[in-house]
Every structure is written in C-alpha cells, then in structure tokens.
Short mmCIF file of C-alpha atoms in Angstrom, two decimals:
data_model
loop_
_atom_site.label_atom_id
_atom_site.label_comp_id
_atom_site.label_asym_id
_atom_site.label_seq_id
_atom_site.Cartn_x
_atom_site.Cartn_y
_atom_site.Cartn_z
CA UNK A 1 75.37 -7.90 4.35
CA UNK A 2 71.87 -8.48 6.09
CA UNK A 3 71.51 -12.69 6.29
CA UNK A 4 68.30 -13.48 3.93
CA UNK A 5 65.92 -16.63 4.83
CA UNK A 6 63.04 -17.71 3.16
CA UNK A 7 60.34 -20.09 4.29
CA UNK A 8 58.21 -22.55 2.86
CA UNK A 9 55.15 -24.04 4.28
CA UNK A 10 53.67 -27.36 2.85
CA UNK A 11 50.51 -28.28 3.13
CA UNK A 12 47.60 -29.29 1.36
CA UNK A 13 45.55 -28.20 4.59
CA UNK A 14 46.69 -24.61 4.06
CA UNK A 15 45.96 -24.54 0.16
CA UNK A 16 42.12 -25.81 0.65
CA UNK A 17 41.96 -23.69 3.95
CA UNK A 18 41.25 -26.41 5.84
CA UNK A 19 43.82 -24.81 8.36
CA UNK A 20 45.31 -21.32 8.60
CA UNK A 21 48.77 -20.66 8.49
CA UNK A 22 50.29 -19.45 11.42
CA UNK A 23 53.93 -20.19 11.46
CA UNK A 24 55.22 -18.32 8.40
CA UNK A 25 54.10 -15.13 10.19
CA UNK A 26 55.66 -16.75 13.82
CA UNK A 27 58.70 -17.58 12.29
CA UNK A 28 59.08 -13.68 10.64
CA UNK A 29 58.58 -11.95 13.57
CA UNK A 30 61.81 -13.90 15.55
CA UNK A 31 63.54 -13.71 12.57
CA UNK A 32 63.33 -10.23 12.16
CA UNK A 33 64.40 -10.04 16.11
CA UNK A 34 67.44 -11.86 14.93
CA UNK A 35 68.00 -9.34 11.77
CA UNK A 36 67.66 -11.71 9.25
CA UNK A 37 65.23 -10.34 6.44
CA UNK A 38 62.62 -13.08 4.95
CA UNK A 39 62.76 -12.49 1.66
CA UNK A 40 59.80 -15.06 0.69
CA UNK A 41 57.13 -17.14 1.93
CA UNK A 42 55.27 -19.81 -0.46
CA UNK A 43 52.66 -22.42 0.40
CA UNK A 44 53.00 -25.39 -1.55
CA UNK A 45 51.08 -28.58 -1.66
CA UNK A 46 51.84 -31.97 -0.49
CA UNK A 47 53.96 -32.98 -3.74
CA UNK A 48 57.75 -34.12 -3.94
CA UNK A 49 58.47 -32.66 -7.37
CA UNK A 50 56.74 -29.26 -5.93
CA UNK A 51 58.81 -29.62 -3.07
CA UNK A 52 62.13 -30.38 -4.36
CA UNK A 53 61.96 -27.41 -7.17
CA UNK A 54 60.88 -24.63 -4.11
CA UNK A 55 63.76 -26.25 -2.03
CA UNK A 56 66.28 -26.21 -4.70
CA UNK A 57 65.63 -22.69 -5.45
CA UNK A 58 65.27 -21.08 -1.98
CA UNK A 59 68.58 -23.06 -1.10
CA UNK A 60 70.19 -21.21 -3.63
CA UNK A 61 68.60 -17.77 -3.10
CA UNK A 62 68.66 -17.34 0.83
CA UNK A 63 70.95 -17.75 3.65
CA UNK A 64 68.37 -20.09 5.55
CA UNK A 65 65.50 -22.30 4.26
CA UNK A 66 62.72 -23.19 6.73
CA UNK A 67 60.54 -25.78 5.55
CA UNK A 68 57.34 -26.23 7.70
CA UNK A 69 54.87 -29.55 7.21
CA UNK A 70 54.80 -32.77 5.74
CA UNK A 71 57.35 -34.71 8.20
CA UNK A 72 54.60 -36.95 9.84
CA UNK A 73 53.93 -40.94 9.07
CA UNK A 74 50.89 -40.72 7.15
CA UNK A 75 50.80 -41.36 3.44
CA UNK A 76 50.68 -37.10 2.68
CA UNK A 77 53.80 -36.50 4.17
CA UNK A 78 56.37 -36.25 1.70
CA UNK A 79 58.76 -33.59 2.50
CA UNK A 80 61.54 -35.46 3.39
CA UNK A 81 61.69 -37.54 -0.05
CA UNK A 82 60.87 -33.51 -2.02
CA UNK A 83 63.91 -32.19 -0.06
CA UNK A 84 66.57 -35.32 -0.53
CA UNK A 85 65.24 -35.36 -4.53
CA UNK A 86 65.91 -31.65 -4.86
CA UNK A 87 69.89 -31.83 -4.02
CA UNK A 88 69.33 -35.25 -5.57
CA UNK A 89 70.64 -37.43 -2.26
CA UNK A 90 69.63 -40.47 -0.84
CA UNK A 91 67.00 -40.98 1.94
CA UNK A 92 68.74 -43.30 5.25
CA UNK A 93 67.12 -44.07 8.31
CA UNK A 94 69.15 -41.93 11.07
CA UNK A 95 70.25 -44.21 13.76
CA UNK A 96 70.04 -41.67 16.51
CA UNK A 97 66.20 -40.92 15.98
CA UNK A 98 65.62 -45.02 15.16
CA UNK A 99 67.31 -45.41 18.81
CA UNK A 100 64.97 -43.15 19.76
CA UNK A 101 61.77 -44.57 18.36
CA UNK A 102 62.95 -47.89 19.87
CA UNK A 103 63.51 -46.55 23.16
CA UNK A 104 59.67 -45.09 23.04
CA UNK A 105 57.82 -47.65 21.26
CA UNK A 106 59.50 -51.02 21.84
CA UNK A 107 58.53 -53.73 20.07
CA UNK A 108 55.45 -51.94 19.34
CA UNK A 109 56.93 -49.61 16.40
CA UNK A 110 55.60 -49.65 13.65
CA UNK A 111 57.05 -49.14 10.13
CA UNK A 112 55.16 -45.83 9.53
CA UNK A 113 56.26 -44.41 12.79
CA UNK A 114 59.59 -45.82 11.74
CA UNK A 115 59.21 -43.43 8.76
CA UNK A 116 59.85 -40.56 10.75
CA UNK A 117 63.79 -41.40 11.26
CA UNK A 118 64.08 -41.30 7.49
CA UNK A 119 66.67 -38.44 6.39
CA UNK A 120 67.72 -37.10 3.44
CA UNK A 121 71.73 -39.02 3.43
CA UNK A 122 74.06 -36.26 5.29
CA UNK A 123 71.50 -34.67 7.40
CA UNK A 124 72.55 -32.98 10.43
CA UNK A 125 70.65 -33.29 14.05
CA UNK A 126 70.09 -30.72 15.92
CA UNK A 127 70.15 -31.99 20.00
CA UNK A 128 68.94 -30.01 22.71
CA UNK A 129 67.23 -30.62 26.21
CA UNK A 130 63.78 -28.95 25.39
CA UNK A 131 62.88 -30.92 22.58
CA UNK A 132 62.24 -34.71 22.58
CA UNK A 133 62.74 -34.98 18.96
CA UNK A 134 65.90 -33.86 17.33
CA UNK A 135 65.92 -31.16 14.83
CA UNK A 136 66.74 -32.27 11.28
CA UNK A 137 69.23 -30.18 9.28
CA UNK A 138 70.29 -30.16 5.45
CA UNK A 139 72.73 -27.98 4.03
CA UNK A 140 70.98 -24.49 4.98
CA UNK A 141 67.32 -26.22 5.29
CA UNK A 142 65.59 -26.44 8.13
CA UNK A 143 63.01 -29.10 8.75
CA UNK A 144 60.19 -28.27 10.81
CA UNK A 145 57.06 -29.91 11.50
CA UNK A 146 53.60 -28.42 10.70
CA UNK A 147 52.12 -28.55 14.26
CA UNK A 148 52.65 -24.76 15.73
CA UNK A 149 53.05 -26.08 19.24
CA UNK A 150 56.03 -28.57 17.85
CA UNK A 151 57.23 -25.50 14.91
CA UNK A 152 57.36 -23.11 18.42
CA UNK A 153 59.49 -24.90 20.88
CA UNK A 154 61.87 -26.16 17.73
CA UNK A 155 62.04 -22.77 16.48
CA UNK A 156 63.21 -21.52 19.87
CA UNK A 157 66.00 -23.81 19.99
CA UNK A 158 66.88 -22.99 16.41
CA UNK A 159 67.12 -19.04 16.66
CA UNK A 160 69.38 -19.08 19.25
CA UNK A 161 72.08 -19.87 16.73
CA UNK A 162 71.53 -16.79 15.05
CA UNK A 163 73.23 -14.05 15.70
CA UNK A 164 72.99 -10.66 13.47
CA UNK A 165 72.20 -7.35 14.62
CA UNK A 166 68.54 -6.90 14.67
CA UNK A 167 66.40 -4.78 12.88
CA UNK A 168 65.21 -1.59 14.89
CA UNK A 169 61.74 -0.42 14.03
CA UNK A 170 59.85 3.25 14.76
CA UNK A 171 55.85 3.20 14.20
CA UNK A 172 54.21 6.60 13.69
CA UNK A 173 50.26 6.50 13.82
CA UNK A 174 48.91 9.31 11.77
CA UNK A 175 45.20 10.62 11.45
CA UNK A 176 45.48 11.88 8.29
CA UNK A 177 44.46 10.18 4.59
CA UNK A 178 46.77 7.96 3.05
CA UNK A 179 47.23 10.32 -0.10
CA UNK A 180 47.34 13.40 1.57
CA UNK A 181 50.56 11.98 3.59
CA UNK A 182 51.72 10.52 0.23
CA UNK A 183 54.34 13.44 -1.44
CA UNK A 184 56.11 13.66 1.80
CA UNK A 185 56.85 10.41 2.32
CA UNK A 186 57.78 9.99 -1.19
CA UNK A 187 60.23 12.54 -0.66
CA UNK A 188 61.65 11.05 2.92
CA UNK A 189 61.97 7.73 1.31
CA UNK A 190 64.67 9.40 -0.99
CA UNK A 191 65.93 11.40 1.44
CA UNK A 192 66.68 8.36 3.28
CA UNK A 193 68.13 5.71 1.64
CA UNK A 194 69.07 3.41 4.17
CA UNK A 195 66.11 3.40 6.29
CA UNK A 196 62.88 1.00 4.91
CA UNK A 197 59.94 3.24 5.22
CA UNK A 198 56.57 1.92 4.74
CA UNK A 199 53.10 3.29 4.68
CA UNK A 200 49.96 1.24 5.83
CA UNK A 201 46.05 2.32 5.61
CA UNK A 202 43.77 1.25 8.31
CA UNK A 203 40.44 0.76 8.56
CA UNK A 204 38.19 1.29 11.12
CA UNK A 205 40.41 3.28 13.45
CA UNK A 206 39.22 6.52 14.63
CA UNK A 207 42.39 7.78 16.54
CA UNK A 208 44.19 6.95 12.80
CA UNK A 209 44.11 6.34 9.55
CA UNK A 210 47.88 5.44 8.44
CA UNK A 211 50.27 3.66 10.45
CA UNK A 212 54.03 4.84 9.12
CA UNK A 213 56.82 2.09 9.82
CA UNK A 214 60.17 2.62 9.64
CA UNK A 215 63.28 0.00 9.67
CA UNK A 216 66.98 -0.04 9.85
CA UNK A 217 70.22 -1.42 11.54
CA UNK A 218 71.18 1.83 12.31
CA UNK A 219 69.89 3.50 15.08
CA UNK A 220 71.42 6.60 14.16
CA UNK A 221 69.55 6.68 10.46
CA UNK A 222 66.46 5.25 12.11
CA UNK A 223 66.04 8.52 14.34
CA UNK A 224 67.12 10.99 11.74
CA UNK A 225 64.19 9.68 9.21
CA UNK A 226 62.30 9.88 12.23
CA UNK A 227 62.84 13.22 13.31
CA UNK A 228 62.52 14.55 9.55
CA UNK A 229 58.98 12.63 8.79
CA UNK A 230 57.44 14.37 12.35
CA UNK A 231 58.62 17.39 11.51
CA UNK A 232 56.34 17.63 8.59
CA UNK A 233 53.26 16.03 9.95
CA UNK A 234 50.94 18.91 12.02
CA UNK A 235 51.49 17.79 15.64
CA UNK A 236 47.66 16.90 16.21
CA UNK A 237 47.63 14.83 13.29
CA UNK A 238 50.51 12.07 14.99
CA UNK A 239 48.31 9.95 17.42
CA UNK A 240 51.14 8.43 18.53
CA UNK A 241 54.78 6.87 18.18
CA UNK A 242 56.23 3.84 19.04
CA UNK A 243 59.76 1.87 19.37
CA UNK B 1 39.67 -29.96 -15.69
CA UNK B 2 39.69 -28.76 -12.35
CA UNK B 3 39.96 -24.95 -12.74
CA UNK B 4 43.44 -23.85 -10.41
CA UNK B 5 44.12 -21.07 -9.23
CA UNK B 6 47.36 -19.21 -7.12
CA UNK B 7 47.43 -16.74 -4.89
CA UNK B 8 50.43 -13.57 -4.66
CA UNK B 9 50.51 -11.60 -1.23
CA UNK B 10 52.66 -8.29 -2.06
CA UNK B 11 54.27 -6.54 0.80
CA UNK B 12 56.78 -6.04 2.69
CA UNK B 13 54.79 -5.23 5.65
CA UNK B 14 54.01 -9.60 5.62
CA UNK B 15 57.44 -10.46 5.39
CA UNK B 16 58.50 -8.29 8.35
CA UNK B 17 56.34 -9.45 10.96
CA UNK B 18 54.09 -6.14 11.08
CA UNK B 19 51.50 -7.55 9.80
CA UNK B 20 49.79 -11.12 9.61
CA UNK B 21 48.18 -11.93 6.36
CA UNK B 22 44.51 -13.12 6.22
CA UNK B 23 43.51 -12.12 2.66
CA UNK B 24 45.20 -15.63 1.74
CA UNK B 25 43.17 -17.42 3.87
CA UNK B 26 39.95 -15.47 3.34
CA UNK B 27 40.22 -16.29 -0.80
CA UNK B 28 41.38 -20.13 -0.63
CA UNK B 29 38.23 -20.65 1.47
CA UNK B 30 35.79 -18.62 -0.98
CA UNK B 31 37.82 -20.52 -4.26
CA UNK B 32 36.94 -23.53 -2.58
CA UNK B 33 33.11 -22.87 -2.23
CA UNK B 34 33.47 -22.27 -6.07
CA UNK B 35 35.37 -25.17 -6.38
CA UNK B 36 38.43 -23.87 -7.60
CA UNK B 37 41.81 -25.57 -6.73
CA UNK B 38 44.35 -22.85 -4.74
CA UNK B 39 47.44 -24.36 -6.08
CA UNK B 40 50.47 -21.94 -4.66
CA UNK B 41 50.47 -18.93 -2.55
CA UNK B 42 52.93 -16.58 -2.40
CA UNK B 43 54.17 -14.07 0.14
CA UNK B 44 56.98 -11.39 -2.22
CA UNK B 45 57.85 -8.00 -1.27
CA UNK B 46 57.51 -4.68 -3.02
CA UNK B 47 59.63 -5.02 -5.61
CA UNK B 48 58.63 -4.32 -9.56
CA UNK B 49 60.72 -7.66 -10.56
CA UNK B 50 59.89 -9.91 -7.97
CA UNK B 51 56.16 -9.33 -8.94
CA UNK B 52 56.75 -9.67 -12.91
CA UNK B 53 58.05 -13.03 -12.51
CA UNK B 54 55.61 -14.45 -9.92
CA UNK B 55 52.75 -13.16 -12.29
CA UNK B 56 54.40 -14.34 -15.29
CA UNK B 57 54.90 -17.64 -13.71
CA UNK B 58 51.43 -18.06 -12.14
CA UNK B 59 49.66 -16.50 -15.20
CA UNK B 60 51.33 -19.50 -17.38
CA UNK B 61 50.19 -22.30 -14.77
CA UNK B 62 47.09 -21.30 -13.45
CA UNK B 63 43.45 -20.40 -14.42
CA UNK B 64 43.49 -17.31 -12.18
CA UNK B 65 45.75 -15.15 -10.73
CA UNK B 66 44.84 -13.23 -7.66
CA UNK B 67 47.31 -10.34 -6.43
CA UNK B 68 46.87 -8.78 -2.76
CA UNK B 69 48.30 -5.35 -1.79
CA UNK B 70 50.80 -2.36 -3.60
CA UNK B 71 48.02 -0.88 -5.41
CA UNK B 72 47.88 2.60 -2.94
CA UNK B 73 49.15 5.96 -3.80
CA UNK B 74 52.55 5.45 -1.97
CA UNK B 75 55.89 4.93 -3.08
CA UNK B 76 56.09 1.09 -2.03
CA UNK B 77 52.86 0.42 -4.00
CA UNK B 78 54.05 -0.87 -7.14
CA UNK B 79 51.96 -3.62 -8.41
CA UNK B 80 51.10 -2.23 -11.33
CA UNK B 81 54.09 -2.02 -12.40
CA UNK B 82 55.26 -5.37 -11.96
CA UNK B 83 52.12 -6.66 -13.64
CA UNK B 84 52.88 -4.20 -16.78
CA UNK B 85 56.78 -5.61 -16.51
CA UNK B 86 55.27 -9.09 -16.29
CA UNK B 87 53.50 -9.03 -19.78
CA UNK B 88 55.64 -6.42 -21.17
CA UNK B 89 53.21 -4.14 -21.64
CA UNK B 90 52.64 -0.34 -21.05
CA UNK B 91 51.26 1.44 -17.96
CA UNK B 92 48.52 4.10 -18.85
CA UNK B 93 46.32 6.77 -17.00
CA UNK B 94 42.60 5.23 -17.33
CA UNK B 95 39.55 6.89 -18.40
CA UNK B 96 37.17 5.49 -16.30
CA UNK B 97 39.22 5.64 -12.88
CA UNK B 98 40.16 9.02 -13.70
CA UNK B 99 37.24 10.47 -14.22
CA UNK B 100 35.97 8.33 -10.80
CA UNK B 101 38.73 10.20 -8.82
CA UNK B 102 37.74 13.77 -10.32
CA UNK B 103 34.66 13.24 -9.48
CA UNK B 104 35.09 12.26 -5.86
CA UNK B 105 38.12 14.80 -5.33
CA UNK B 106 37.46 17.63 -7.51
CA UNK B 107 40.80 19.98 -8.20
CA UNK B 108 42.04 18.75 -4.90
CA UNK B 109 43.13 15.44 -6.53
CA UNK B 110 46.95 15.10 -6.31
CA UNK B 111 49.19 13.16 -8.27
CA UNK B 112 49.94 10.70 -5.98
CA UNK B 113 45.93 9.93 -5.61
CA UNK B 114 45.79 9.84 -9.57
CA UNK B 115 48.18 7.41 -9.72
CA UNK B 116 45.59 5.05 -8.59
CA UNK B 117 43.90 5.13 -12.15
CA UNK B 118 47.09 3.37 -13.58
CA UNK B 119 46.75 0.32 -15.13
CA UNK B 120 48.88 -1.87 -17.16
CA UNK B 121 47.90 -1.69 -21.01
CA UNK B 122 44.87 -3.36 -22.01
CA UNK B 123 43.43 -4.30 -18.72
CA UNK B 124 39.92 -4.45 -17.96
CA UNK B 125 37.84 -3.35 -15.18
CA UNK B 126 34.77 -5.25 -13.27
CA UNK B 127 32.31 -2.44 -12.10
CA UNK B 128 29.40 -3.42 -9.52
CA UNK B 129 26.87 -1.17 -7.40
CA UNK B 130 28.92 -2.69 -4.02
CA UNK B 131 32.08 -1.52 -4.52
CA UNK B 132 33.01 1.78 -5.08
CA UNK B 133 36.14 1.63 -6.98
CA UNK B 134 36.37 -0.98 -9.91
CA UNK B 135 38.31 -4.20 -10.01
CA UNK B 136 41.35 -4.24 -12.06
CA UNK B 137 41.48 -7.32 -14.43
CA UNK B 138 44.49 -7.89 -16.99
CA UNK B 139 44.46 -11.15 -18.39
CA UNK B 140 43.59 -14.02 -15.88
CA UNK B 141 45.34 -11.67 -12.84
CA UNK B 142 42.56 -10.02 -10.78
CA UNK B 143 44.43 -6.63 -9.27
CA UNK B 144 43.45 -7.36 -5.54
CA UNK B 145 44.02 -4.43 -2.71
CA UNK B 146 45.26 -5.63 0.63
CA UNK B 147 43.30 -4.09 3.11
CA UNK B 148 41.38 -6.83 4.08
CA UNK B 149 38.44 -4.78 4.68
CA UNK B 150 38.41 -3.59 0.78
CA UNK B 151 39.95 -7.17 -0.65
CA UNK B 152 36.95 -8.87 0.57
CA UNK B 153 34.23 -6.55 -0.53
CA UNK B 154 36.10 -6.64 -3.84
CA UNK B 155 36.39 -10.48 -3.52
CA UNK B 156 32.91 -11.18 -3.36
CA UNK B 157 31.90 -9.36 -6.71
CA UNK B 158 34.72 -11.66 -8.41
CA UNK B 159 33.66 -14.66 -7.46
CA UNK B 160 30.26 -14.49 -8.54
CA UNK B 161 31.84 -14.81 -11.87
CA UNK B 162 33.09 -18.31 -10.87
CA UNK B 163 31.04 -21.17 -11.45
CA UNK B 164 32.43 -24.22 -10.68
CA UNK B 165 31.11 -27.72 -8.93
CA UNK B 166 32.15 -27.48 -5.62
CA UNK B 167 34.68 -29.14 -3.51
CA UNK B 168 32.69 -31.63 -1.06
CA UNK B 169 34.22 -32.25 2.49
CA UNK B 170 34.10 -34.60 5.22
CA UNK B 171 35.65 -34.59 8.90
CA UNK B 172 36.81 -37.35 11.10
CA UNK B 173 37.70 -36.23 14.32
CA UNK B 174 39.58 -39.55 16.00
CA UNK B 175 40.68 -40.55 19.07
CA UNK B 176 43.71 -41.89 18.10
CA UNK B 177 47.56 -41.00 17.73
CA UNK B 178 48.27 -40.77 14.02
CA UNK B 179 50.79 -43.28 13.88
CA UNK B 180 47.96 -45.28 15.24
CA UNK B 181 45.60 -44.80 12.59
CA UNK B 182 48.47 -44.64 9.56
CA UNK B 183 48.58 -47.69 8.27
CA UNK B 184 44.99 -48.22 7.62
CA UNK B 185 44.40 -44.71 6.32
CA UNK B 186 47.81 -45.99 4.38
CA UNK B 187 45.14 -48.09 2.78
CA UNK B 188 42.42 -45.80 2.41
CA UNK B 189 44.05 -43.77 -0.24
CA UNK B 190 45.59 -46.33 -2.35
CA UNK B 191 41.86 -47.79 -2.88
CA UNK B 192 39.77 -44.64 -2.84
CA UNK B 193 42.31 -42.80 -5.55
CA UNK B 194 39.25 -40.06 -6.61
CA UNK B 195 39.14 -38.81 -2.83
CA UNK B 196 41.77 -36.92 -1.29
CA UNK B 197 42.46 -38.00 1.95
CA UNK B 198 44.38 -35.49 4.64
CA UNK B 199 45.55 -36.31 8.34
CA UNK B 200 46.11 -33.46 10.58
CA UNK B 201 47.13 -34.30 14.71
CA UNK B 202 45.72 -31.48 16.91
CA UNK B 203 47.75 -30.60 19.96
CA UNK B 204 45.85 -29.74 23.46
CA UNK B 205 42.20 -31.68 22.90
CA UNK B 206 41.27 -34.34 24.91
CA UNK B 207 38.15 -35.32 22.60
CA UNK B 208 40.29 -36.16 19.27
CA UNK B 209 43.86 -36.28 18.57
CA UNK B 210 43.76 -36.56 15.09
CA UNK B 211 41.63 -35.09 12.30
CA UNK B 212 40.90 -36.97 9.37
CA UNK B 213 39.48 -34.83 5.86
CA UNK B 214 38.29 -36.39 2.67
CA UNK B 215 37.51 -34.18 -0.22
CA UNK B 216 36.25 -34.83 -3.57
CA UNK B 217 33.88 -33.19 -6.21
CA UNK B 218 31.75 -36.51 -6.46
CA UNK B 219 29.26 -36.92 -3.55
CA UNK B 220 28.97 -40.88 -4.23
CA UNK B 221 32.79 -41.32 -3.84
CA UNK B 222 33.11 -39.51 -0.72
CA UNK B 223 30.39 -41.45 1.09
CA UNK B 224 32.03 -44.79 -0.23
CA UNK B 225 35.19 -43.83 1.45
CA UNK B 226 33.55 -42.37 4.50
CA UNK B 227 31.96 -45.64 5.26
CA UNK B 228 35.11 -47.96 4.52
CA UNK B 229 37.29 -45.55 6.75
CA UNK B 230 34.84 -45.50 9.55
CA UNK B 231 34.25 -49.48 9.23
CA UNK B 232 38.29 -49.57 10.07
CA UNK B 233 38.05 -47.37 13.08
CA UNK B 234 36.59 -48.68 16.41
CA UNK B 235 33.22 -46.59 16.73
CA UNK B 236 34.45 -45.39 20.72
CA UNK B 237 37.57 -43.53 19.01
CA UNK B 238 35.39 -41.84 16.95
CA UNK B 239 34.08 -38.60 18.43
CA UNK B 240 32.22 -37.02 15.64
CA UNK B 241 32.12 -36.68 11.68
CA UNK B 242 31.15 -33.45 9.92
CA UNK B 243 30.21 -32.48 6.35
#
C-alpha cells in the first residue's frame, strides 16, 4: 500500500496573501521522491478550534501529517495549543528545548521566547546535528515552522526517515490540442490501470500545447503505457519526452 | 458581516509536485481588494467525491465558493461532476455552450470537446465581451478553470460583481528579533481588538528582521494602532512603514 501524507499550512499571512505559500508545493515534490502520495493540502487560519478539527481529521486519514506555521512567540501563533486540543492532551514545557533556550538566552529569556518549548504532553523530539532546534513530533504530526529557510533544512532531516519506493514519472510534450489528444488518452487510461496518467494544457508554448504525465511504482507498467500512448501520437507532433 | 469566502484547487497535477499552484494566490489577493475574507483553501485531487464534499462543505460556510481546474475535455477533468454529486443534482448538455462550441468547431466537434458544455442542473452562466467562453455559476460556487492564464481573465469579470469595503493594510518592517518585539505587540492586540495584527520574521535581510501587518476595514482604527505600535518601538529599529 502506497504511504498517504497530507499537509496543512497555517497562516493568516497566506489566507490574506500577504505571503505566498511555498512549502506545501516543497514539501510534495520530496515527498513524492520518497513515494509517499499527498493526498491533501489546506490553508487554514491562525485559529485553535480550526486547527485542532484539520489535525484531528488528517491524523486519522493519512499516514503523515505535516503541519507548517504558527509555532513562533507572538500572540498569532497557536498551533501548538490547536494540535494538543485536537487529541485533547495537555500542553508541558519540554525540558530539552527549555535547556536549550537557557543555554542561548541566559537570564535574558523571556516568557514568550519561553513559549516556544511548550509541547503538546507526549511529544517526541526529533535531534539531529543540522538543526539547532529540535524537531517536534506527535503521534504521526509533524510540526514545522512557517519560515521556508527553517521548513527546508527540518524537512531534510525529516525525509530521510522515509523510506518507500518512489514514484517514477514519464513526461511527453505534445503539439497537438488538448481535445484532439483527448479519445486516446481516454482509452490508455483504461488500458492502463495501474499507471496515473494525466493531461495538462499549456499556454503560451509554441514547441507544445499539452504536456502528458505519467506515474507509477512500476517501471515495467510505466514504459508499457508509454510505449502504447507514442505509438498513437504522429511522430512530429511529440516535441519531446522526458524521465 | 464580513462577506467569506474559500478557495478549492482540483488536481492532481498540485499534489504531485508537477505543478506549483498560483491561481490560489492570484484570487486571495483580488478577494482582498474587494474586501472579501479567504477563509480556507484547499488543494484535493481529481476525484468526483472528494470534490462533492469540499463543495458541500464550503458552500454551507462560506459566501463564495471558488473551484480551480478539472473542467477540460479529459478523463481526469471531473469537476462537474463532483459539483452535480455535491448538491445532488443532475448533469446536463447546455444550450448556450453548445451552440458556442458548434459554432467555433463546426462538425469537427468531438465528444470529448462537447463535454465541455456540461453543467450541473440549474447552473448559471456569467457572459462578458472579454472572455470567450462563459463562467459557470451554480449556487455560490463559481466553476473556475486552472490554467492560470484563462482563471485570471475569467477572474477579473467575477469580481466586478463584488462590492465590498476593502481590507486596509499597514507594514512595519522592524529591526528587531521577534521575540524582541513580542511582548509589546503581546499588548498591541489585546487593546486594539478591531485590528488584526500579524508578525512575520524574514530570513536573509539585513534592513528588517521582522515584519509587522495591521489590517482592518476602518481607516481611523488602523492609524490609532499604527501610532501606539510605533510609539513602543525605538524609531532607529524602524526601517520603513507602508500602506
């Protein structure tokens, strides 16, 4: 069975587009490397109750949860108190990342930066030598913070714990009409059941007009679709293929 | 009542990493110009079930509905079916599209290019001079496509319709740490409770470490809690306010 994820992003920055999202699409992309298929993204705002209902239900529905946002000391970030109220747990300060604080800010810490070693009670940590700041773990949640440059180097240490057979992918770039390409492919998609085929228009290309993706764990399906969708396409009409 | 709205991004192609969504971006920007409250977004794949419950669900809580992408002639396109299964309605062949594609394709039109005139039951279309193929409205769910290209042409017609006091907003840009500035801004919101106050650290600038947003509809609010959170903050860490 392929390992499902799904990823939430909160942020009232996002929702007034203040700030684009970047990380739900940075996040896909490895986790596709790492075959696991993301079967939702949602942006949510800045609100425990929204949080803990998305949490609860992702948790339930996916493999892995990766939360992204909210984990700062300011007044807006909530994420930790949305994610203990949604499996309905207590919030403890963590003694490792107090120890760390400590160590940083001396005598100078103050109670909101203290606010960042809050957990939700039974948190894991995740400890490794290119992050300063622990990773913070609950159940299958992930909790990661809304800065991309932090989200990156976390995420890095993260997907290395993953290890599924990835998902192989074949690109065709066709200079033909979407709808004129449209009954074959309808007929290769039941032809081949166990490879995802997918059919994108683009604009503004003058080499091509479609790009044609296909996507599978089997190499052996993956090159059979392939080799059945080309031979039906007029030779001048592929611009190119890749993967 | 602020007017809310939430967003659904259909496709596959987004939650594989082949493609990066903008069209989310592009409309909570525009909503906000008509000052209309993006409340969720939503990234789902291609499947006729998925979609009927996010539209059922976002049709109940929000003013507006906006769907992005599955509307094309291929087998993966099927929005309009989840929108029919949403609101249990019917999916018929209509007049006006029809006779739109005849027109433009003559006996050359296929059946995979006429199922672009499908619609769910009872849906209504929004014609204008600057797009060439009407906008599909059932209910309060506006039948986006998702090539950007198309979406925003499309976009722009819609929210003329809109009409809405605008959000107002105002950036700080501080040089400060956040934990720095967090208790005070701590403060900030508990006395300025008709302003929404956001603090976002950027990574990599040496000018400002932290930017600082207030948003409300009332002009005379904002500027009251402009001036008591610039009062707070020495005027050397501030390196420039916009809006």
């Amino acid at each position: 069975m392929v390992k499902t994820a799904g990823i939430i992003i909160i942020g009232d920055e996002i929702l007034s587009g203040k700030i684009q999202d970047s990380n739900s699409h940075f996040m896909v992309k490895e986790l596709r490397l790492h075959g696991i298929d993301v079967r939702r993204i949602s942006v949510i705002p800045d609100d425990v109750k929204e949080i803990a209902n998305e949490v609860r239900e992702f948790s339930e529905r996916f493999d892995y949860v990766f939360t992204s946002g909210g984990i700062g000391p300011t007044h807006d970030d909530v994420t930790i108190e949305g994610i203990a109220k949604a499996f309905d747990v207590k919030i403890t300060l963590n003694k490792v990342i107090k120890k760390f604080l400590y160590k940083r800010f001396g005598k100078h810490l103050t109670s909101e930066q203290l606010k960042i070693a809050k957990v939700p009670e039974g948190a894991e940590l995740i400890k490794n030598g290119t992050v300063k700041f622990p990773i913070i773990l609950f159940r299958n949640v992930y909790i990661l913070p809304g800065i991309p440059e932090f989200l990156e180097k976390k995420f890095f240490v993260i997907e290395k714990l993953f290890d599924e057979p990835p998902f192989l992918l074949k690109k065709i770039y066709i200079k033909e009409y979407e709808p004129e390409i449209a009954p074959y492919l309808n007929q290769m998609v039941k032809r081949h059941k166990d490879v995802k085929i997918g059919s994108y228009p683009v604009v503004g290309n003058r080499d091509y007009y479609v790009m044609v993706t296909l996507e599978s764990k089997d190499d052996k399906s993956l090159n059979l679709a392939l080799n059945d969708i080309l031979q039906k396409i007029p030779r001048r009409k592929v611009f190119k293929v890749e993967g």
